[in-house]
Amino acid sequence: MGYDVSTLELRRWRVADALRLMAAHQDPDMVNQGGIRDRATAVDWIGRVADLDNGHVYAVADADDHPVGCVAVTNIDRHQVGWTWYWTIADVRSQGVARDALRALVDWAHHEAGLYRLELGHRLNNPASCGVATSAGFLREGVERERLSYDGTRYDVERHARLVTDPLAKPQRPVTITT
């Protein structure tokens, strides 16, 4: 299926998105993300992220309103710090979708949600995620040794962060946010 990613919308996940969410998590690169195995676990996940007390999770929808990714800021604390994360489906990777969605989310999080600092981490063996982070102005802060464990293998994680005062490039395509 072709996706029209000429424009993007960051919007809430809907129960109607469950099958697409489930399909996204069957990708070998996504298997360990979120515990989504079937439609029931996808619906459960959508329900859990719908009304977080300390975060915002958005579907990244293409011009035809098909979810092609996810971008979020969660674990917001009393210090105005939030944990940022993102993913895209394989069909739209390397097209700047994650970059533009993250740039839009960062701008919103800093200027509308009032967050001062945003943090994220990625496995060292994921240079694409590192590229997305740096393209949204996240600076490298260090490596957390053997931070994650998947299927008995430990992975180092590179930590990045950005402050509201850090420069931010605009998305390279129109991105709207529906809160």
mmCIF file with all atom_site columns, C-alpha atoms in Angstrom:
data_model
loop_
_atom_site.group_PDB
_atom_site.id
_atom_site.type_symbol
_atom_site.label_atom_id
_atom_site.label_alt_id
_atom_site.label_comp_id
_atom_site.label_asym_id
_atom_site.label_entity_id
_atom_site.label_seq_id
_atom_site.pdbx_PDB_ins_code
_atom_site.Cartn_x
_atom_site.Cartn_y
_atom_site.Cartn_z
_atom_site.occupancy
_atom_site.B_iso_or_equiv
_atom_site.pdbx_formal_charge
_atom_site.auth_seq_id
_atom_site.auth_comp_id
_atom_site.auth_asym_id
_atom_site.auth_atom_id
_atom_site.pdbx_PDB_model_num
ATOM 1   C CA . MET A 1 1   ? 0.000   0.000   0.000  1.00 0.00 ? 1   MET A CA 1
ATOM 2   C CA . GLY A 1 2   ? 1.294   3.443   -0.877 1.00 0.00 ? 2   GLY A CA 1
ATOM 3   C CA . TYR A 1 3   ? 1.096   6.220   1.684  1.00 0.00 ? 3   TYR A CA 1
ATOM 4   C CA . ASP A 1 4   ? 0.725   9.920   0.955  1.00 0.00 ? 4   ASP A CA 1
ATOM 5   C CA . VAL A 1 5   ? 3.119   11.537  3.426  1.00 0.00 ? 5   VAL A CA 1
ATOM 6   C CA . SER A 1 6   ? 3.100   14.957  1.757  1.00 0.00 ? 6   SER A CA 1
ATOM 7   C CA . THR A 1 7   ? 1.284   16.193  4.873  1.00 0.00 ? 7   THR A CA 1
ATOM 8   C CA . LEU A 1 8   ? 1.072   14.700  8.353  1.00 0.00 ? 8   LEU A CA 1
ATOM 9   C CA . GLU A 1 9   ? -1.324  14.989  11.249 1.00 0.00 ? 9   GLU A CA 1
ATOM 10  C CA . LEU A 1 10  ? -0.472  14.166  14.843 1.00 0.00 ? 10  LEU A CA 1
ATOM 11  C CA . ARG A 1 11  ? -3.747  12.969  16.349 1.00 0.00 ? 11  ARG A CA 1
ATOM 12  C CA . ARG A 1 12  ? -5.025  10.716  19.089 1.00 0.00 ? 12  ARG A CA 1
ATOM 13  C CA . TRP A 1 13  ? -5.050  6.983   18.454 1.00 0.00 ? 13  TRP A CA 1
ATOM 14  C CA . ARG A 1 14  ? -8.498  5.512   17.756 1.00 0.00 ? 14  ARG A CA 1
ATOM 15  C CA . VAL A 1 15  ? -9.826  1.995   18.306 1.00 0.00 ? 15  VAL A CA 1
ATOM 16  C CA . ALA A 1 16  ? -10.339 1.900   14.520 1.00 0.00 ? 16  ALA A CA 1
ATOM 17  C CA . ASP A 1 17  ? -6.509  2.073   14.209 1.00 0.00 ? 17  ASP A CA 1
ATOM 18  C CA . ALA A 1 18  ? -5.998  -1.199  16.113 1.00 0.00 ? 18  ALA A CA 1
ATOM 19  C CA . LEU A 1 19  ? -5.345  -3.430  13.088 1.00 0.00 ? 19  LEU A CA 1
ATOM 20  C CA . ARG A 1 20  ? -2.791  -0.996  11.637 1.00 0.00 ? 20  ARG A CA 1
ATOM 21  C CA . LEU A 1 21  ? -1.131  -0.706  15.056 1.00 0.00 ? 21  LEU A CA 1
ATOM 22  C CA . MET A 1 22  ? -0.986  -4.484  15.333 1.00 0.00 ? 22  MET A CA 1
ATOM 23  C CA . ALA A 1 23  ? 0.487   -4.793  11.822 1.00 0.00 ? 23  ALA A CA 1
ATOM 24  C CA . ALA A 1 24  ? 3.147   -2.193  12.632 1.00 0.00 ? 24  ALA A CA 1
ATOM 25  C CA . HIS A 1 25  ? 4.263   -4.205  15.643 1.00 0.00 ? 25  HIS A CA 1
ATOM 26  C CA . GLN A 1 26  ? 4.704   -7.378  13.613 1.00 0.00 ? 26  GLN A CA 1
ATOM 27  C CA . ASP A 1 27  ? 7.701   -5.765  11.903 1.00 0.00 ? 27  ASP A CA 1
ATOM 28  C CA . PRO A 1 28  ? 10.860  -7.399  13.334 1.00 0.00 ? 28  PRO A CA 1
ATOM 29  C CA . ASP A 1 29  ? 12.186  -3.933  14.256 1.00 0.00 ? 29  ASP A CA 1
ATOM 30  C CA . MET A 1 30  ? 9.051   -3.248  16.328 1.00 0.00 ? 30  MET A CA 1
ATOM 31  C CA . VAL A 1 31  ? 8.396   -6.578  18.056 1.00 0.00 ? 31  VAL A CA 1
ATOM 32  C CA . ASN A 1 32  ? 9.817   -5.426  21.399 1.00 0.00 ? 32  ASN A CA 1
ATOM 33  C CA . GLN A 1 33  ? 8.012   -2.076  21.409 1.00 0.00 ? 33  GLN A CA 1
ATOM 34  C CA . GLY A 1 34  ? 4.858   -1.861  23.486 1.00 0.00 ? 34  GLY A CA 1
ATOM 35  C CA . GLY A 1 35  ? 3.867   -5.515  23.845 1.00 0.00 ? 35  GLY A CA 1
ATOM 36  C CA . ILE A 1 36  ? 1.318   -5.361  21.021 1.00 0.00 ? 36  ILE A CA 1
ATOM 37  C CA . ARG A 1 37  ? 0.748   -8.879  19.673 1.00 0.00 ? 37  ARG A CA 1
ATOM 38  C CA . ASP A 1 38  ? -2.825  -8.923  18.379 1.00 0.00 ? 38  ASP A CA 1
ATOM 39  C CA . ARG A 1 39  ? -5.941  -6.769  17.994 1.00 0.00 ? 39  ARG A CA 1
ATOM 40  C CA . ALA A 1 40  ? -6.881  -7.132  21.670 1.00 0.00 ? 40  ALA A CA 1
ATOM 41  C CA . THR A 1 41  ? -3.500  -5.907  22.922 1.00 0.00 ? 41  THR A CA 1
ATOM 42  C CA . ALA A 1 42  ? -3.606  -3.077  20.350 1.00 0.00 ? 42  ALA A CA 1
ATOM 43  C CA . VAL A 1 43  ? -7.041  -1.954  21.589 1.00 0.00 ? 43  VAL A CA 1
ATOM 44  C CA . ASP A 1 44  ? -5.803  -2.183  25.181 1.00 0.00 ? 44  ASP A CA 1
ATOM 45  C CA . TRP A 1 45  ? -2.729  -0.072  24.345 1.00 0.00 ? 45  TRP A CA 1
ATOM 46  C CA . ILE A 1 46  ? -4.888  2.554   22.601 1.00 0.00 ? 46  ILE A CA 1
ATOM 47  C CA . GLY A 1 47  ? -7.085  2.754   25.695 1.00 0.00 ? 47  GLY A CA 1
ATOM 48  C CA . ARG A 1 48  ? -4.103  3.122   28.014 1.00 0.00 ? 48  ARG A CA 1
ATOM 49  C CA . VAL A 1 49  ? -2.520  5.991   26.033 1.00 0.00 ? 49  VAL A CA 1
ATOM 50  C CA . ALA A 1 50  ? -5.798  7.835   25.432 1.00 0.00 ? 50  ALA A CA 1
ATOM 51  C CA . ASP A 1 51  ? -5.894  9.736   28.724 1.00 0.00 ? 51  ASP A CA 1
ATOM 52  C CA . LEU A 1 52  ? -2.477  9.725   30.314 1.00 0.00 ? 52  LEU A CA 1
ATOM 53  C CA . ASP A 1 53  ? -2.078  11.959  33.348 1.00 0.00 ? 53  ASP A CA 1
ATOM 54  C CA . ASN A 1 54  ? 1.555   12.638  32.513 1.00 0.00 ? 54  ASN A CA 1
ATOM 55  C CA . GLY A 1 55  ? 1.909   12.450  28.745 1.00 0.00 ? 55  GLY A CA 1
ATOM 56  C CA . HIS A 1 56  ? 0.645   12.734  25.202 1.00 0.00 ? 56  HIS A CA 1
ATOM 57  C CA . VAL A 1 57  ? 0.786   9.931   22.615 1.00 0.00 ? 57  VAL A CA 1
ATOM 58  C CA . TYR A 1 58  ? -0.100  10.714  19.012 1.00 0.00 ? 58  TYR A CA 1
ATOM 59  C CA . ALA A 1 59  ? -0.635  8.653   15.896 1.00 0.00 ? 59  ALA A CA 1
ATOM 60  C CA . VAL A 1 60  ? 1.279   10.094  12.959 1.00 0.00 ? 60  VAL A CA 1
ATOM 61  C CA . ALA A 1 61  ? -1.343  9.995   10.195 1.00 0.00 ? 61  ALA A CA 1
ATOM 62  C CA . ASP A 1 62  ? -0.688  10.460  6.486  1.00 0.00 ? 62  ASP A CA 1
ATOM 63  C CA . ALA A 1 63  ? -2.772  12.663  4.175  1.00 0.00 ? 63  ALA A CA 1
ATOM 64  C CA . ASP A 1 64  ? -5.380  9.874   3.934  1.00 0.00 ? 64  ASP A CA 1
ATOM 65  C CA . ASP A 1 65  ? -5.581  9.545   7.752  1.00 0.00 ? 65  ASP A CA 1
ATOM 66  C CA . HIS A 1 66  ? -3.713  6.207   7.848  1.00 0.00 ? 66  HIS A CA 1
ATOM 67  C CA . PRO A 1 67  ? -1.455  5.859   10.901 1.00 0.00 ? 67  PRO A CA 1
ATOM 68  C CA . VAL A 1 68  ? 2.138   5.520   9.676  1.00 0.00 ? 68  VAL A CA 1
ATOM 69  C CA . GLY A 1 69  ? 3.877   6.064   12.999 1.00 0.00 ? 69  GLY A CA 1
ATOM 70  C CA . CYS A 1 70  ? 3.715   7.288   16.540 1.00 0.00 ? 70  CYS A CA 1
ATOM 71  C CA . VAL A 1 71  ? 5.292   10.177  18.416 1.00 0.00 ? 71  VAL A CA 1
ATOM 72  C CA . ALA A 1 72  ? 4.947   10.891  22.112 1.00 0.00 ? 72  ALA A CA 1
ATOM 73  C CA . VAL A 1 73  ? 6.106   12.744  25.158 1.00 0.00 ? 73  VAL A CA 1
ATOM 74  C CA . THR A 1 74  ? 5.384   10.820  28.349 1.00 0.00 ? 74  THR A CA 1
ATOM 75  C CA . ASN A 1 75  ? 6.543   10.543  31.954 1.00 0.00 ? 75  ASN A CA 1
ATOM 76  C CA . ILE A 1 76  ? 6.241   14.294  32.345 1.00 0.00 ? 76  ILE A CA 1
ATOM 77  C CA . ASP A 1 77  ? 7.451   15.270  35.783 1.00 0.00 ? 77  ASP A CA 1
ATOM 78  C CA . ARG A 1 78  ? 7.137   18.262  38.103 1.00 0.00 ? 78  ARG A CA 1
ATOM 79  C CA . HIS A 1 79  ? 10.378  19.688  36.678 1.00 0.00 ? 79  HIS A CA 1
ATOM 80  C CA . GLN A 1 80  ? 8.744   20.220  33.255 1.00 0.00 ? 80  GLN A CA 1
ATOM 81  C CA . VAL A 1 81  ? 10.748  17.311  31.805 1.00 0.00 ? 81  VAL A CA 1
ATOM 82  C CA . GLY A 1 82  ? 9.285   14.702  29.475 1.00 0.00 ? 82  GLY A CA 1
ATOM 83  C CA . TRP A 1 83  ? 10.457  11.466  27.843 1.00 0.00 ? 83  TRP A CA 1
ATOM 84  C CA . THR A 1 84  ? 10.105  11.565  24.047 1.00 0.00 ? 84  THR A CA 1
ATOM 85  C CA . TRP A 1 85  ? 9.751   8.571   21.743 1.00 0.00 ? 85  TRP A CA 1
ATOM 86  C CA . TYR A 1 86  ? 8.757   7.768   18.182 1.00 0.00 ? 86  TYR A CA 1
ATOM 87  C CA . TRP A 1 87  ? 8.490   5.087   15.530 1.00 0.00 ? 87  TRP A CA 1
ATOM 88  C CA . THR A 1 88  ? 7.315   4.715   11.941 1.00 0.00 ? 88  THR A CA 1
ATOM 89  C CA . ILE A 1 89  ? 6.163   1.784   9.838  1.00 0.00 ? 89  ILE A CA 1
ATOM 90  C CA . ALA A 1 90  ? 8.718   0.255   7.483  1.00 0.00 ? 90  ALA A CA 1
ATOM 91  C CA . ASP A 1 91  ? 6.928   1.577   4.365  1.00 0.00 ? 91  ASP A CA 1
ATOM 92  C CA . VAL A 1 92  ? 7.656   5.225   5.232  1.00 0.00 ? 92  VAL A CA 1
ATOM 93  C CA . ARG A 1 93  ? 11.083  4.966   6.867  1.00 0.00 ? 93  ARG A CA 1
ATOM 94  C CA . SER A 1 94  ? 13.820  7.114   5.319  1.00 0.00 ? 94  SER A CA 1
ATOM 95  C CA . GLN A 1 95  ? 11.230  9.639   4.075  1.00 0.00 ? 95  GLN A CA 1
ATOM 96  C CA . GLY A 1 96  ? 11.622  12.108  6.963  1.00 0.00 ? 96  GLY A CA 1
ATOM 97  C CA . VAL A 1 97  ? 8.275   11.210  8.541  1.00 0.00 ? 97  VAL A CA 1
ATOM 98  C CA . ALA A 1 98  ? 9.714   10.616  12.027 1.00 0.00 ? 98  ALA A CA 1
ATOM 99  C CA . ARG A 1 99  ? 11.917  13.715  11.704 1.00 0.00 ? 99  ARG A CA 1
ATOM 100 C CA . ASP A 1 100 ? 9.013   16.006  10.832 1.00 0.00 ? 100 ASP A CA 1
ATOM 101 C CA . ALA A 1 101 ? 6.622   14.469  13.358 1.00 0.00 ? 101 ALA A CA 1
ATOM 102 C CA . LEU A 1 102 ? 9.224   14.816  16.120 1.00 0.00 ? 102 LEU A CA 1
ATOM 103 C CA . ARG A 1 103 ? 10.034  18.416  15.175 1.00 0.00 ? 103 ARG A CA 1
ATOM 104 C CA . ALA A 1 104 ? 6.339   19.310  15.332 1.00 0.00 ? 104 ALA A CA 1
ATOM 105 C CA . LEU A 1 105 ? 5.883   17.495  18.652 1.00 0.00 ? 105 LEU A CA 1
ATOM 106 C CA . VAL A 1 106 ? 8.956   19.179  20.141 1.00 0.00 ? 106 VAL A CA 1
ATOM 107 C CA . ASP A 1 107 ? 7.705   22.633  19.145 1.00 0.00 ? 107 ASP A CA 1
ATOM 108 C CA . TRP A 1 108 ? 4.286   21.864  20.650 1.00 0.00 ? 108 TRP A CA 1
ATOM 109 C CA . ALA A 1 109 ? 5.747   20.313  23.836 1.00 0.00 ? 109 ALA A CA 1
ATOM 110 C CA . HIS A 1 110 ? 8.001   23.284  24.516 1.00 0.00 ? 110 HIS A CA 1
ATOM 111 C CA . HIS A 1 111 ? 5.641   26.108  23.562 1.00 0.00 ? 111 HIS A CA 1
ATOM 112 C CA . GLU A 1 112 ? 2.121   24.765  24.151 1.00 0.00 ? 112 GLU A CA 1
ATOM 113 C CA . ALA A 1 113 ? 2.606   22.114  26.858 1.00 0.00 ? 113 ALA A CA 1
ATOM 114 C CA . GLY A 1 114 ? 5.217   24.194  28.707 1.00 0.00 ? 114 GLY A CA 1
ATOM 115 C CA . LEU A 1 115 ? 7.957   21.561  28.922 1.00 0.00 ? 115 LEU A CA 1
ATOM 116 C CA . TYR A 1 116 ? 11.462  22.883  29.474 1.00 0.00 ? 116 TYR A CA 1
ATOM 117 C CA . ARG A 1 117 ? 13.504  19.730  28.812 1.00 0.00 ? 117 ARG A CA 1
ATOM 118 C CA . LEU A 1 118 ? 12.804  16.744  26.569 1.00 0.00 ? 118 LEU A CA 1
ATOM 119 C CA . GLU A 1 119 ? 14.783  13.514  26.792 1.00 0.00 ? 119 GLU A CA 1
ATOM 120 C CA . LEU A 1 120 ? 15.036  10.363  24.690 1.00 0.00 ? 120 LEU A CA 1
ATOM 121 C CA . GLY A 1 121 ? 17.190  7.302   24.286 1.00 0.00 ? 121 GLY A CA 1
ATOM 122 C CA . HIS A 1 122 ? 17.944  4.862   21.503 1.00 0.00 ? 122 HIS A CA 1
ATOM 123 C CA . ARG A 1 123 ? 19.934  1.659   21.218 1.00 0.00 ? 123 ARG A CA 1
ATOM 124 C CA . LEU A 1 124 ? 23.443  2.297   19.956 1.00 0.00 ? 124 LEU A CA 1
ATOM 125 C CA . ASN A 1 125 ? 22.773  -0.105  17.089 1.00 0.00 ? 125 ASN A CA 1
ATOM 126 C CA . ASN A 1 126 ? 19.961  2.140   15.788 1.00 0.00 ? 126 ASN A CA 1
ATOM 127 C CA . PRO A 1 127 ? 21.658  4.963   13.852 1.00 0.00 ? 127 PRO A CA 1
ATOM 128 C CA . ALA A 1 128 ? 18.394  5.925   12.114 1.00 0.00 ? 128 ALA A CA 1
ATOM 129 C CA . SER A 1 129 ? 16.806  6.810   15.461 1.00 0.00 ? 129 SER A CA 1
ATOM 130 C CA . CYS A 1 130 ? 19.904  8.809   16.356 1.00 0.00 ? 130 CYS A CA 1
ATOM 131 C CA . GLY A 1 131 ? 19.546  10.750  13.102 1.00 0.00 ? 131 GLY A CA 1
ATOM 132 C CA . VAL A 1 132 ? 15.905  11.564  13.877 1.00 0.00 ? 132 VAL A CA 1
ATOM 133 C CA . ALA A 1 133 ? 16.849  12.766  17.359 1.00 0.00 ? 133 ALA A CA 1
ATOM 134 C CA . THR A 1 134 ? 19.689  15.008  16.209 1.00 0.00 ? 134 THR A CA 1
ATOM 135 C CA . SER A 1 135 ? 17.570  16.423  13.359 1.00 0.00 ? 135 SER A CA 1
ATOM 136 C CA . ALA A 1 136 ? 15.125  17.645  16.019 1.00 0.00 ? 136 ALA A CA 1
ATOM 137 C CA . GLY A 1 137 ? 17.856  19.358  18.020 1.00 0.00 ? 137 GLY A CA 1
ATOM 138 C CA . PHE A 1 138 ? 18.435  16.666  20.639 1.00 0.00 ? 138 PHE A CA 1
ATOM 139 C CA . LEU A 1 139 ? 22.035  16.725  21.836 1.00 0.00 ? 139 LEU A CA 1
ATOM 140 C CA . ARG A 1 140 ? 23.937  13.610  22.877 1.00 0.00 ? 140 ARG A CA 1
ATOM 141 C CA . GLU A 1 141 ? 24.442  13.431  26.629 1.00 0.00 ? 141 GLU A CA 1
ATOM 142 C CA . GLY A 1 142 ? 26.031  10.025  27.082 1.00 0.00 ? 142 GLY A CA 1
ATOM 143 C CA . VAL A 1 143 ? 25.696  6.260   26.984 1.00 0.00 ? 143 VAL A CA 1
ATOM 144 C CA . GLU A 1 144 ? 23.798  4.129   29.474 1.00 0.00 ? 144 GLU A CA 1
ATOM 145 C CA . ARG A 1 145 ? 25.620  0.808   29.446 1.00 0.00 ? 145 ARG A CA 1
ATOM 146 C CA . GLU A 1 146 ? 23.485  -2.309  28.943 1.00 0.00 ? 146 GLU A CA 1
ATOM 147 C CA . ARG A 1 147 ? 20.321  -0.292  29.736 1.00 0.00 ? 147 ARG A CA 1
ATOM 148 C CA . LEU A 1 148 ? 17.868  -2.460  27.755 1.00 0.00 ? 148 LEU A CA 1
ATOM 149 C CA . SER A 1 149 ? 17.371  -6.210  27.504 1.00 0.00 ? 149 SER A CA 1
ATOM 150 C CA . TYR A 1 150 ? 15.565  -7.951  24.645 1.00 0.00 ? 150 TYR A CA 1
ATOM 151 C CA . ASP A 1 151 ? 15.463  -11.730 24.338 1.00 0.00 ? 151 ASP A CA 1
ATOM 152 C CA . GLY A 1 152 ? 18.367  -12.132 26.748 1.00 0.00 ? 152 GLY A CA 1
ATOM 153 C CA . THR A 1 153 ? 20.643  -9.638  24.968 1.00 0.00 ? 153 THR A CA 1
ATOM 154 C CA . ARG A 1 154 ? 21.620  -6.382  26.657 1.00 0.00 ? 154 ARG A CA 1
ATOM 155 C CA . TYR A 1 155 ? 21.921  -3.137  24.686 1.00 0.00 ? 155 TYR A CA 1
ATOM 156 C CA . ASP A 1 156 ? 23.694  0.121   25.385 1.00 0.00 ? 156 ASP A CA 1
ATOM 157 C CA . VAL A 1 157 ? 21.479  3.202   25.030 1.00 0.00 ? 157 VAL A CA 1
ATOM 158 C CA . GLU A 1 158 ? 22.569  6.641   23.903 1.00 0.00 ? 158 GLU A CA 1
ATOM 159 C CA . ARG A 1 159 ? 20.776  9.403   25.818 1.00 0.00 ? 159 ARG A CA 1
ATOM 160 C CA . HIS A 1 160 ? 19.839  12.687  24.139 1.00 0.00 ? 160 HIS A CA 1
ATOM 161 C CA . ALA A 1 161 ? 18.085  15.796  25.433 1.00 0.00 ? 161 ALA A CA 1
ATOM 162 C CA . ARG A 1 162 ? 17.027  19.218  24.277 1.00 0.00 ? 162 ARG A CA 1
ATOM 163 C CA . LEU A 1 163 ? 16.004  22.368  26.101 1.00 0.00 ? 163 LEU A CA 1
ATOM 164 C CA . VAL A 1 164 ? 13.352  24.882  25.155 1.00 0.00 ? 164 VAL A CA 1
ATOM 165 C CA . THR A 1 165 ? 16.213  27.300  24.385 1.00 0.00 ? 165 THR A CA 1
ATOM 166 C CA . ASP A 1 166 ? 17.859  24.960  21.842 1.00 0.00 ? 166 ASP A CA 1
ATOM 167 C CA . PRO A 1 167 ? 17.330  25.855  18.173 1.00 0.00 ? 167 PRO A CA 1
ATOM 168 C CA . LEU A 1 168 ? 14.743  23.816  16.286 1.00 0.00 ? 168 LEU A CA 1
ATOM 169 C CA . ALA A 1 169 ? 14.316  23.482  12.533 1.00 0.00 ? 169 ALA A CA 1
ATOM 170 C CA . LYS A 1 170 ? 10.755  23.467  11.222 1.00 0.00 ? 170 LYS A CA 1
ATOM 171 C CA . PRO A 1 171 ? 9.289   20.306  9.670  1.00 0.00 ? 171 PRO A CA 1
ATOM 172 C CA . GLN A 1 172 ? 9.960   20.030  5.942  1.00 0.00 ? 172 GLN A CA 1
ATOM 173 C CA . ARG A 1 173 ? 6.277   19.299  5.176  1.00 0.00 ? 173 ARG A CA 1
ATOM 174 C CA . PRO A 1 174 ? 3.035   20.556  6.726  1.00 0.00 ? 174 PRO A CA 1
ATOM 175 C CA . VAL A 1 175 ? 2.325   18.878  10.081 1.00 0.00 ? 175 VAL A CA 1
ATOM 176 C CA . THR A 1 176 ? -0.803  19.641  12.083 1.00 0.00 ? 176 THR A CA 1
ATOM 177 C CA . ILE A 1 177 ? -1.437  18.610  15.670 1.00 0.00 ? 177 ILE A CA 1
ATOM 178 C CA . THR A 1 178 ? -4.947  17.782  16.835 1.00 0.00 ? 178 THR A CA 1
ATOM 179 C CA . THR A 1 179 ? -4.983  17.628  20.625 1.00 0.00 ? 179 THR A CA 1
#
